[in-house]
Coordinates of C-alpha atoms and ligand atoms in Angstrom, one line a residue:
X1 CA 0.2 26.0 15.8
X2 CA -1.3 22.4 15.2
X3 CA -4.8 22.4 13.4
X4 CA -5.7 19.6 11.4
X5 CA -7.8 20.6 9.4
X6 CA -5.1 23.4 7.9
X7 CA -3.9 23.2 4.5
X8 CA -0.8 24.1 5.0
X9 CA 1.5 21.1 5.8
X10 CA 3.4 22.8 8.6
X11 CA 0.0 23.4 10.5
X12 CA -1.5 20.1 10.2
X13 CA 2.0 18.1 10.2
X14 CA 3.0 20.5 13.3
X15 CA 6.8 19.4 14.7
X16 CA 6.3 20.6 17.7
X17 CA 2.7 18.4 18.2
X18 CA 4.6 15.7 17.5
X19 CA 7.6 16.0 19.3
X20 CA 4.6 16.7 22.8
X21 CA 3.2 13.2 21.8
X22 CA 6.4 11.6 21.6
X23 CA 7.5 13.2 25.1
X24 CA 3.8 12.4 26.8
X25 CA 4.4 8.5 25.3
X26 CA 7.7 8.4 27.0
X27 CA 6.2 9.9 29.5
X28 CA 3.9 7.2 29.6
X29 CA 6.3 4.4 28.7
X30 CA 4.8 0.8 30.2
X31 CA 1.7 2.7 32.1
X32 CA -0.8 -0.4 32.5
X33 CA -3.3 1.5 33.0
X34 CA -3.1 3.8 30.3
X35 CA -2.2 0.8 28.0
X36 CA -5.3 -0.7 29.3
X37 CA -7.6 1.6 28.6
X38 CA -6.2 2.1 25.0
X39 CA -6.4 -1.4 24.2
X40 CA -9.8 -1.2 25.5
X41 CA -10.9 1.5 23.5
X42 CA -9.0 -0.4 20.1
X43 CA -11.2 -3.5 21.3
X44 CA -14.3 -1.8 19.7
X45 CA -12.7 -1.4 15.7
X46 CA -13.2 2.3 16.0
X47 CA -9.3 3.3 15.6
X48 CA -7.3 5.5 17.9
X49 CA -6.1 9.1 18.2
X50 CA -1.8 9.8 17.2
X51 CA -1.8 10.1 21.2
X52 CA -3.1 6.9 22.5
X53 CA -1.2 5.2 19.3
X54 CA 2.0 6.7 20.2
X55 CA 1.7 5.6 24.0
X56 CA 0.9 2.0 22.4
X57 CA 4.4 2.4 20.2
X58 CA 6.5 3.3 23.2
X59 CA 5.7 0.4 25.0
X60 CA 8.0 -2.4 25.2
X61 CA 6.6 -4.7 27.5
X62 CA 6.0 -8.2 25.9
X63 CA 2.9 -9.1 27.6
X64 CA 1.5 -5.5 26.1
X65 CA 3.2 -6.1 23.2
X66 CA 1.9 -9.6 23.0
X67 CA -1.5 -8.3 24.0
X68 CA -1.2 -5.6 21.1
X69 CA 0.0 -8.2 18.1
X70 CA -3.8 -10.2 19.4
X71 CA -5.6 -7.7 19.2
X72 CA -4.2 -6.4 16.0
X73 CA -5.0 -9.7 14.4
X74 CA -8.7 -9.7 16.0
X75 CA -9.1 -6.7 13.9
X76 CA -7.3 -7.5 11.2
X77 CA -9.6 -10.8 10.9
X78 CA -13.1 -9.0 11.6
X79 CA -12.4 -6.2 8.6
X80 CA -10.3 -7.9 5.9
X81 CA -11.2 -11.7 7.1
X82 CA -8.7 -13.8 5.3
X83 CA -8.3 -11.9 2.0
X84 CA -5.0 -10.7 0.7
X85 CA -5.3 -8.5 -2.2
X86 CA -2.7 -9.2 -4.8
X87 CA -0.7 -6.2 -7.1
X88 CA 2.3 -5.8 -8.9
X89 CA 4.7 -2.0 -9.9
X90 CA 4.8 -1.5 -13.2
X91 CA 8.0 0.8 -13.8
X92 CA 7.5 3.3 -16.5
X93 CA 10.8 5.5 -16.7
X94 CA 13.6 5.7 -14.0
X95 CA 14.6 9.5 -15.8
X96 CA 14.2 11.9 -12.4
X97 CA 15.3 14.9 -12.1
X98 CA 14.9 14.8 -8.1
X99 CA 18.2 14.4 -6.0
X100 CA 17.0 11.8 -3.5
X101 CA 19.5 10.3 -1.7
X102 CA 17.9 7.0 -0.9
X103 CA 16.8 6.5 -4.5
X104 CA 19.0 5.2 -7.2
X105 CA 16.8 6.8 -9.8
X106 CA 18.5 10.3 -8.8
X107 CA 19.6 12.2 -10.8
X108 CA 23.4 12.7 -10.3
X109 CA 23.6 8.4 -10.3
X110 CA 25.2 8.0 -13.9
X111 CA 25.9 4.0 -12.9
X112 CA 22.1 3.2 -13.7
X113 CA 20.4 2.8 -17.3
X114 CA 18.1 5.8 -17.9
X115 CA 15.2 3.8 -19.5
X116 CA 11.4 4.8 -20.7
X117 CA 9.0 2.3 -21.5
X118 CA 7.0 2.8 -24.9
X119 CA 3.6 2.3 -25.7
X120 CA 4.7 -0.6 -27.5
X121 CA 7.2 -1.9 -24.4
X122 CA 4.4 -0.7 -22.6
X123 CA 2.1 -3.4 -24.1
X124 CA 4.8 -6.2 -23.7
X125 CA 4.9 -5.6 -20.3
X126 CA 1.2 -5.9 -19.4
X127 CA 1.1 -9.1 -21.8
X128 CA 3.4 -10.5 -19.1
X129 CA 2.0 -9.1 -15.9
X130 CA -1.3 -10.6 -17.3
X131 CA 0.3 -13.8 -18.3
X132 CA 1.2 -14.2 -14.4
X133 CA -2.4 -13.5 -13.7
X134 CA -2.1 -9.6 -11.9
X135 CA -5.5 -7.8 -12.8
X136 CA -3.9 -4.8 -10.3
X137 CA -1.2 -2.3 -10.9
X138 CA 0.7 0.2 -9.2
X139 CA 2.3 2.7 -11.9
X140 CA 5.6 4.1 -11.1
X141 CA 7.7 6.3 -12.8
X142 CA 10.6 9.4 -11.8
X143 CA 9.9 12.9 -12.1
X144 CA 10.6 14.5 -15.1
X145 CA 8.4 16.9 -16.8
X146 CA 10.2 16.1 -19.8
X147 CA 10.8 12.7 -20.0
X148 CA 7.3 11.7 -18.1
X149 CA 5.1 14.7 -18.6
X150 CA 1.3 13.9 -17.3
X151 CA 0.4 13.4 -20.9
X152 CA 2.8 10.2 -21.1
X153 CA 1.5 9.0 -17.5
X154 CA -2.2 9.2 -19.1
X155 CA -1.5 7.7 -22.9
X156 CA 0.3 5.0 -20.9
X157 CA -3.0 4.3 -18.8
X158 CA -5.1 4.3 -21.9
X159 CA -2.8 1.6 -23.0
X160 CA -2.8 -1.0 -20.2
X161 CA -6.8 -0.5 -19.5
X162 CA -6.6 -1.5 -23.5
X163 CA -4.7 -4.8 -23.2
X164 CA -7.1 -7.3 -23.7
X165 CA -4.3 -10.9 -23.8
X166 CA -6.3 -14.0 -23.8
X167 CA -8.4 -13.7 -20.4
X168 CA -6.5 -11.0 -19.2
X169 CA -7.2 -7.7 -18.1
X170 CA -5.9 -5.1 -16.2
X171 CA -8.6 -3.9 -14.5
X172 CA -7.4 -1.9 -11.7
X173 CA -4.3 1.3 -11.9
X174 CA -3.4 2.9 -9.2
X175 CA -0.4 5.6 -9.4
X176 CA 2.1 6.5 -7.7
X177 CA 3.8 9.9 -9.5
X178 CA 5.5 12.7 -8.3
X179 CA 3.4 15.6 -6.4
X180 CA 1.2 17.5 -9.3
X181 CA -1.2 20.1 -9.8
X182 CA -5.2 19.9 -9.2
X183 CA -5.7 20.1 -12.9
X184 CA -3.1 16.9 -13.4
X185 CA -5.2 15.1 -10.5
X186 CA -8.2 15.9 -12.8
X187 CA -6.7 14.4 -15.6
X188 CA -5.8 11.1 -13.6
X189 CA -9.0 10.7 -11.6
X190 CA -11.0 11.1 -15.9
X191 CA -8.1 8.4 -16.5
X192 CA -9.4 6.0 -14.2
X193 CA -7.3 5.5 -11.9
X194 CA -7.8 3.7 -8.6
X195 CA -5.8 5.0 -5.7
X196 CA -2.9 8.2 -6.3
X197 CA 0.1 7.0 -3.7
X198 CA 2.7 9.0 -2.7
X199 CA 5.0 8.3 0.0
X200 CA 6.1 11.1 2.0
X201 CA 8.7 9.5 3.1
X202 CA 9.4 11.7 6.1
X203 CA 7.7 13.9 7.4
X204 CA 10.8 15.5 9.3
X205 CA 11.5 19.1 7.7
X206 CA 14.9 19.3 8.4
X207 CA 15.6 15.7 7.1
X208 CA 13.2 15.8 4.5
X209 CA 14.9 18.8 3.3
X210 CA 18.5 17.5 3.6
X211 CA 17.6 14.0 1.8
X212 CA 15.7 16.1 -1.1
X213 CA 18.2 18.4 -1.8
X214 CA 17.5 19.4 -5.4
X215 CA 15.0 19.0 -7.7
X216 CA 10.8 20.3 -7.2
X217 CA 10.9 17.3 -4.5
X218 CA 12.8 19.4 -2.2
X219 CA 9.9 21.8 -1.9
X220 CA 8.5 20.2 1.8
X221 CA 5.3 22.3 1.7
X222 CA 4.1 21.0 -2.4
X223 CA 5.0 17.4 -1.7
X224 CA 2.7 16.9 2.1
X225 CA 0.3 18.9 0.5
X226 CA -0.2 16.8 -2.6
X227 CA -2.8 14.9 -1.0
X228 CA -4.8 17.5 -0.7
X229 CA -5.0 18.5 -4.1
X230 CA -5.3 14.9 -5.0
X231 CA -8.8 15.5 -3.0
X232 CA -9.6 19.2 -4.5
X233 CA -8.7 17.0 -7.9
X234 CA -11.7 14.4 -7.1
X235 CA -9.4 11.6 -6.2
X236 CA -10.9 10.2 -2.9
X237 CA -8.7 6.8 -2.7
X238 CA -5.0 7.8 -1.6
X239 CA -2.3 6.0 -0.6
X240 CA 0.2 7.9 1.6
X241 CA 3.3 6.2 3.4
X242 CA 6.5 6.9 5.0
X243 CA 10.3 5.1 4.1
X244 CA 11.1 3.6 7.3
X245 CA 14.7 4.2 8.3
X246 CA 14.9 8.0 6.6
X247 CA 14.2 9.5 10.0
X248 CA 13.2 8.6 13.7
X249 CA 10.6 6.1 13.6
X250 CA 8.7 7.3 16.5
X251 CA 8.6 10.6 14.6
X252 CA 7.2 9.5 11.6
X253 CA 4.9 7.4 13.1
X254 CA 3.1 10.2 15.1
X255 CA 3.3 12.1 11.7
X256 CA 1.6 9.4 9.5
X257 CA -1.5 9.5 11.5
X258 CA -1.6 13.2 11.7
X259 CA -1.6 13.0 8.0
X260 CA -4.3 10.0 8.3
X261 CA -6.5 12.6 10.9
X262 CA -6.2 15.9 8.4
X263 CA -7.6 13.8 5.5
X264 CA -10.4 12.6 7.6
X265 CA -11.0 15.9 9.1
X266 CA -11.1 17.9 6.0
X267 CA -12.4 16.0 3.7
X268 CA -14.6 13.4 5.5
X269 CA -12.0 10.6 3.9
X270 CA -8.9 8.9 5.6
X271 CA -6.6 7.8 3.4
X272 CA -7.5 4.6 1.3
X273 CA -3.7 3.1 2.1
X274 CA -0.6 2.7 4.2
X275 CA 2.7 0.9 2.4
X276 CA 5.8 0.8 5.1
X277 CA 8.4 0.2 2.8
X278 CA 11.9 -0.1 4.9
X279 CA 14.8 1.7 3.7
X280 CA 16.4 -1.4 1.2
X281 CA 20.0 -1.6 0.0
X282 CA 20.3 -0.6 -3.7
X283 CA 22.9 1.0 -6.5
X284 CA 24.4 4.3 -5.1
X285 CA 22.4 3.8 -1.7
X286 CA 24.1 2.1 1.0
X287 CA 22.0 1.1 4.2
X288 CA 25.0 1.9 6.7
X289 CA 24.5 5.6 5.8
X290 CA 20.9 5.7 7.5
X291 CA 21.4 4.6 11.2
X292 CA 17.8 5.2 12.2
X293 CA 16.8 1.7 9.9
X294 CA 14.1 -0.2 11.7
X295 CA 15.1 -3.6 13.0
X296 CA 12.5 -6.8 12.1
X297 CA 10.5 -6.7 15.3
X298 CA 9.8 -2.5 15.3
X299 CA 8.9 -3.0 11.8
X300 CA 6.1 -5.6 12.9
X301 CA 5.2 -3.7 15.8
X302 CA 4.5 -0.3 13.7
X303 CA 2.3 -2.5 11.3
X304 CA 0.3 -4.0 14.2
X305 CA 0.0 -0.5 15.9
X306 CA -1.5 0.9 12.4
X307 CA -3.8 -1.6 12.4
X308 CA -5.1 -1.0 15.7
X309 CA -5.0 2.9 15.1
X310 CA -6.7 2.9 11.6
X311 CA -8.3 -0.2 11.2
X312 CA -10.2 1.2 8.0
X313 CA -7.2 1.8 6.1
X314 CA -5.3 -1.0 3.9
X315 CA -1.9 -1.9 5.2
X316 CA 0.3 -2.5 1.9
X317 CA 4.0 -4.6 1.9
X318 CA 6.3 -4.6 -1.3
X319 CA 8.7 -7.5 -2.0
X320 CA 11.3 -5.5 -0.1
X321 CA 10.3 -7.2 2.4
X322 CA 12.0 -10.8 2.7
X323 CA 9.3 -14.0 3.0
X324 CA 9.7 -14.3 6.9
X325 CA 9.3 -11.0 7.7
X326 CA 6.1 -10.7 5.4
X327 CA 4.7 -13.5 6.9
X328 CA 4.9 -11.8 10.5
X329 CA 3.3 -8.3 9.3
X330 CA 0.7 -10.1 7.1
X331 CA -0.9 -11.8 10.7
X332 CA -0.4 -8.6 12.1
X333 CA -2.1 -6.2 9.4
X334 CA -0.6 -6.1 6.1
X335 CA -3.7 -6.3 3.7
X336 CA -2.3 -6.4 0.5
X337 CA 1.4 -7.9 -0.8
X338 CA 2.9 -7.3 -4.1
X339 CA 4.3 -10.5 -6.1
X340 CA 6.3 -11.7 -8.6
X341 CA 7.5 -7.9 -8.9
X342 CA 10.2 -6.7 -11.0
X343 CA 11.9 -3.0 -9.6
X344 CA 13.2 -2.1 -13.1
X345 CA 11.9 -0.6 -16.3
X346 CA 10.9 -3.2 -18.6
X347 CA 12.0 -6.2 -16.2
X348 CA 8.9 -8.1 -17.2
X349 CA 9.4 -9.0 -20.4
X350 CA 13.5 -9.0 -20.0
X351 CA 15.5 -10.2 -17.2
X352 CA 17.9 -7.6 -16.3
X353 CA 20.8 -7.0 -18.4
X354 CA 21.6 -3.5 -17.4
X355 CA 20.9 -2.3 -13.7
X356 CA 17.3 0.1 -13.7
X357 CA 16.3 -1.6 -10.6
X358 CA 14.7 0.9 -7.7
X359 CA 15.3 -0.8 -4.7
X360 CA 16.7 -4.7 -4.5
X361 CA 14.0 -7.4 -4.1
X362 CA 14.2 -9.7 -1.4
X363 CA 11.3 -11.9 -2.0
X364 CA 12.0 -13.2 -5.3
X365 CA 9.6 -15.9 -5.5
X366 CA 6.7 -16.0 -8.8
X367 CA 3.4 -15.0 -8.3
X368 CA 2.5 -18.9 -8.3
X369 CA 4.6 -19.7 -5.6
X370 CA 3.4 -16.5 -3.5
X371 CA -0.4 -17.4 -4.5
X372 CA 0.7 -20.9 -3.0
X373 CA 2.2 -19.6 0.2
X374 CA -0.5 -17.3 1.1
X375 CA -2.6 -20.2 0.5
X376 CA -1.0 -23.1 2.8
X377 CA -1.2 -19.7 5.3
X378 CA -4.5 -20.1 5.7
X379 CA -5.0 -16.6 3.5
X380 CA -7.4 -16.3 0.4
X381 CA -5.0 -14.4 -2.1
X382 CA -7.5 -12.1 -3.7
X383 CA -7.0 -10.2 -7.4
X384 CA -10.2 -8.2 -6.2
X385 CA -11.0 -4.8 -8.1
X386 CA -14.5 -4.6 -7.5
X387 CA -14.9 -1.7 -5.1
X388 CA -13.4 1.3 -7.5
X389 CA -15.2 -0.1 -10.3
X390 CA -18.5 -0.2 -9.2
X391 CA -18.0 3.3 -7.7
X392 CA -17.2 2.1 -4.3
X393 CA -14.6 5.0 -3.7
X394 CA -13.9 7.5 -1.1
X395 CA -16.9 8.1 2.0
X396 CA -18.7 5.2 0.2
X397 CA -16.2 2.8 1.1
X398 CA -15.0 4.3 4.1
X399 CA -18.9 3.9 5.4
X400 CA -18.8 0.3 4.3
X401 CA -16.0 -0.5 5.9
X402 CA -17.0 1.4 9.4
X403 CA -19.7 -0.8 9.3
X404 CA -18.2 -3.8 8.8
X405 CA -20.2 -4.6 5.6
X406 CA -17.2 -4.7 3.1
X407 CA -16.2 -8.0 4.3
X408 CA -19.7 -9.2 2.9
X409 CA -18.6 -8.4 -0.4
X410 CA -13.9 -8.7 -0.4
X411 CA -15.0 -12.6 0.8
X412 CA -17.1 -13.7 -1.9
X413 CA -15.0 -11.2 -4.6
X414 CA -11.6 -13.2 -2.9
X415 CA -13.2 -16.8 -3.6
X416 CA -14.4 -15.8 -7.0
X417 CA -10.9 -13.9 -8.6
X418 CA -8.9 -16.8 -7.1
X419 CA -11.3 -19.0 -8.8
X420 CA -10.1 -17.2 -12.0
X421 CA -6.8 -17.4 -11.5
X422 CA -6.3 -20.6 -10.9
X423 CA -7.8 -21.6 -13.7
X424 CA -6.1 -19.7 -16.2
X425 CA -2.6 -19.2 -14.5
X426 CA -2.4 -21.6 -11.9
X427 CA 0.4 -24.6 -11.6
X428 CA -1.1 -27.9 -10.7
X429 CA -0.4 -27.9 -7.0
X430 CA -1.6 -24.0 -6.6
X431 CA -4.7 -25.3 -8.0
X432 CA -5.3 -28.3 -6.1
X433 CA -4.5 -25.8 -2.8
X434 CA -6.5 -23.2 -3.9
X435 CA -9.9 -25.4 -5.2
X436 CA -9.5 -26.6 -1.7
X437 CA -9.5 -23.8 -0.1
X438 CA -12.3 -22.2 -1.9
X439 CA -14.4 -25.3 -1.2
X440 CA -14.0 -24.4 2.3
X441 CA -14.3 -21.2 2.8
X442 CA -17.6 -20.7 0.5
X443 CA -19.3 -22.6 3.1
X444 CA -18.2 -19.5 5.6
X445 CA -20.4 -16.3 3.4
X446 CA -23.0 -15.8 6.1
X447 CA -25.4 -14.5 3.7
X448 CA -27.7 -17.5 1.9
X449 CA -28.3 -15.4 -1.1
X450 CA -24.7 -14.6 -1.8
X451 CA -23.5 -17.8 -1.2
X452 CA -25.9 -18.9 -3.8
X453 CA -24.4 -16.6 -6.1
X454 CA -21.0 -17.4 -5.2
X455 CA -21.4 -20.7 -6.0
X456 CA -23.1 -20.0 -9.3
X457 CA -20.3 -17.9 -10.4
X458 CA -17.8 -20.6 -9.6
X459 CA -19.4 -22.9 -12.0
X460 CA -19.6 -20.6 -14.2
X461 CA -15.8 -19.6 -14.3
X462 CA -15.2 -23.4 -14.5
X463 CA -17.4 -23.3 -17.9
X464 CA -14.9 -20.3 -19.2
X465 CA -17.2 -16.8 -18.1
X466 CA -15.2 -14.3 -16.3
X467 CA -15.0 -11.1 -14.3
X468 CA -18.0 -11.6 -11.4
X469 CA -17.9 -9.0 -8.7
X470 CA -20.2 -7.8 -6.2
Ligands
SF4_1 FE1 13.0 10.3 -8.4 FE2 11.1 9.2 -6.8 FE3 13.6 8.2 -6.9 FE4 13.2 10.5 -5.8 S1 12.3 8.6 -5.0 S2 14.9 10.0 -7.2 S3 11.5 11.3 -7.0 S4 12.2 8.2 -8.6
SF4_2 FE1 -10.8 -4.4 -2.0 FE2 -13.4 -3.7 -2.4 FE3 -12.4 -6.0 -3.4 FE4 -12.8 -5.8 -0.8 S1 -14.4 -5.8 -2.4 S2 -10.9 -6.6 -1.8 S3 -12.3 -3.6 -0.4 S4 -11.8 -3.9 -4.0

């Protein structure tokens, strides 16, 4: 029986709810009038129920679809404005004792380097991110209690808050570990951490079950309900996701905002994220085995949809994604982009010699040249970690952002972490682009006061201060 505000994962992620939506969409397939009213209803920022979302996804008409990628845009511009926010993965350990059979990290692959970063690789690592200029992380690491017990996770996020290189500093971990306990949530959220992210990566019993078939992984029920502990643990930023391709889209689709709907129903907070990685070619994994992967145009119409159906929530792309197609999904949603990423354990500091790689990148480009891109886009590339350190987490933000007021603060934040970047990491030409850029747009903060401020800070970084949030 569906209920969303259950906390058991089979009651609030209900098959048979979803598999009704998906019929009542096909149902519904090209209804104008029903697509109408929908994008009517989007038209006001407020977000959409799985339903109306699923009717939107079914739809293949290409002046609706057209209609949908405009109006996803209109509301991708009115919350986030121009900003992109900027992060890279830091890979801890590949050990896993989890049998995934996507993931090359699992643990019956004996072609791949088992690897685990220490404190003191650890160090060397951030040195490097923070000699590209990344002030935000995203921690990754296998599941093995023995390898990567919580203890390891924490000491390492003592470390890399402690790396103090030149300007540097990384001021901003989120995590993205294997479903825990309420008491190992505790322990993160007195860590520090920003946002907890795990990927579901289907929500499909029968296929989760079959693609997780060993390891604590396997258990459907622990892993969907992780995010509720995660809460119960006092961590109100998460990050949930699917792996397009595993399963159906459609299916997953519908799920992902069920999930989205039992956060905000139980605990007053939606989830903080959404990444859409694609299933990727990598060692041990061969695409041809999954024949639901999502072609370029589904991919950009799910993140367009998302945006329209949960226009609160950040829309996050990894450099799986190849330059074109980011480019598509970042007009129609995407919030923030990873760059200048290395997939393997200890790739920063060492090219790789032996194969520890997660998934294959396809956007190899530096963080310079990314910065640049998103730059002659139009886009303000934005190292922003303001919000979770001035306590700016959970209903807090969420309330800021339903009333639009965030993007009086991500603006001025974007203008000002650029500023910093280009002068301590930029090349030449990133910098001319980016000065000029941020010449431009200060003249767009509405507010007089703050763009006072702005413009006070931006001098000031010039003289050699750093770190200015709002
Ligand atoms: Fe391990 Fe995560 Fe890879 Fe599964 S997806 S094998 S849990 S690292
Ligand atoms: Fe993100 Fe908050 Fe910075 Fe905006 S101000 S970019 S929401 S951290």
């Amino acid at each position: 029986m569906y209920n969303s505000k259950s906390p058991i994962a089979e009651e609030f992620i209900c098959d048979s709810e979803v598999l009704k939506t998906i019929e009542y969409a096909r149902a519904n397939k090209n209804n104008y009038e029903l697509l109408e009213q929908i994008l009517n209803k989007a038209a006001d920022y407020k977000g959409l129920t799985y339903q109306e979302a699923a009717v939107l996804l079914e739809c293949d008409d290409e002046e609706y679809l057209n209609k949908m990628f405009a109006l996803a845009e209109q509301i991708k511009e009115k919350i986030y404005g121009k900003r992109i926010v900027m992060f890279a993965p830091l890979y801890l350990s590949n050990y896993c004792i989890n049998g995934c059979v996507y993931c090359p990290y699992h643990k019956k692959n004996c072609n791949i380097a088992r690897k685990k970063l220490s404190q003191e690789e650890i160090v060397k690592e951030v040195v490097a991110l923070q000699d590209m200029g990344h002030k935000r992380l995203a921690l990754e690491t296998g599941e093995d209690p023995v390898n990567n017990p919580i203890e390891y996770v924490l000491e390492s996020i003592k470390t890399i808050y402690g790396v103090k290189h030149k300007n540097g500093s990384i001021r901003r971990v989120n995590v993205n570990i294997a479903a825990t306990t309420v008491e190992n949530y505790k322990k993160l959220k007195d860590a520090g951490i920003g946002t907890y992210i795990l990927f579901q990566e289907t929500y499909h019993k029968p296929t989760y079950e079959s693609l997780h078939p060993t390891g604590p992984k396997h258990n459907y029920a622990y892993h969907t309900e992780a995010m509720d502990r995660a809460m119960q643990g006092g961590i109100d930023d998460v990050g949930i996701g699917v792996l397009f391709g595993l399963y159906e889209y459609e299916y997953d689709f519908v799920a992902i905002l069920m999930h989205a709907k039992h956060l905000e129903d139980t605990f007053g907070v939606g989830p903080h994220t959404i990444s859409v990685p694609r299933i990727r070619p990598a060692d041990d994994v061969d695409v041809k085995e999954f024949p639901n992967a999502i072609s370029d145009d589904k991919f950009k119409k799910i993140v367009a949809i998302l945006r329209i159906a949960v226009p609160y929530t950040g829309i996050i792309i990894s450099t799986r994604e190849s330059q074109k197609s980011r480019e598509e999904v970042l007009k129609v949603g995407v919030s923030q982009i990873s760059g200048g990423s290395s997939t393997s354990v200890g790739g920063y500091v060492e090219k790789e010699t032996e194969n520890t790689a997660q998934f294959e990148v396809n956007d190899e480009r530096s963080l310079d040249e990314i910065v640049n891109w998103l730059l002659s886009l139009g886009y303000i590339p934005s190292f922003c970690t303001a919000c979770y350190r001035a306590g700016r987490t959970g209903d807090r933000f969420m309330r800021l952002a339903k009333t639009g007021q965030i993007s009086n603060v991500c603006q001025p934040n974007a203008l000002m972490t650029l500023k910093e970047y280009l002068e301590d990491y930029a090349s030449p030409e990133t910098k001319a682009n980016g000065e000029r850029v941020i010449s431009e747009e200060v003249n767009n903060i509405p507010n007089a006061e703050v763009k006072r401020l702005v413009l006070e800070h931006l001098a000031d970084l010039t003289k050699g201060q750093r770190d200015f949030r709002f």
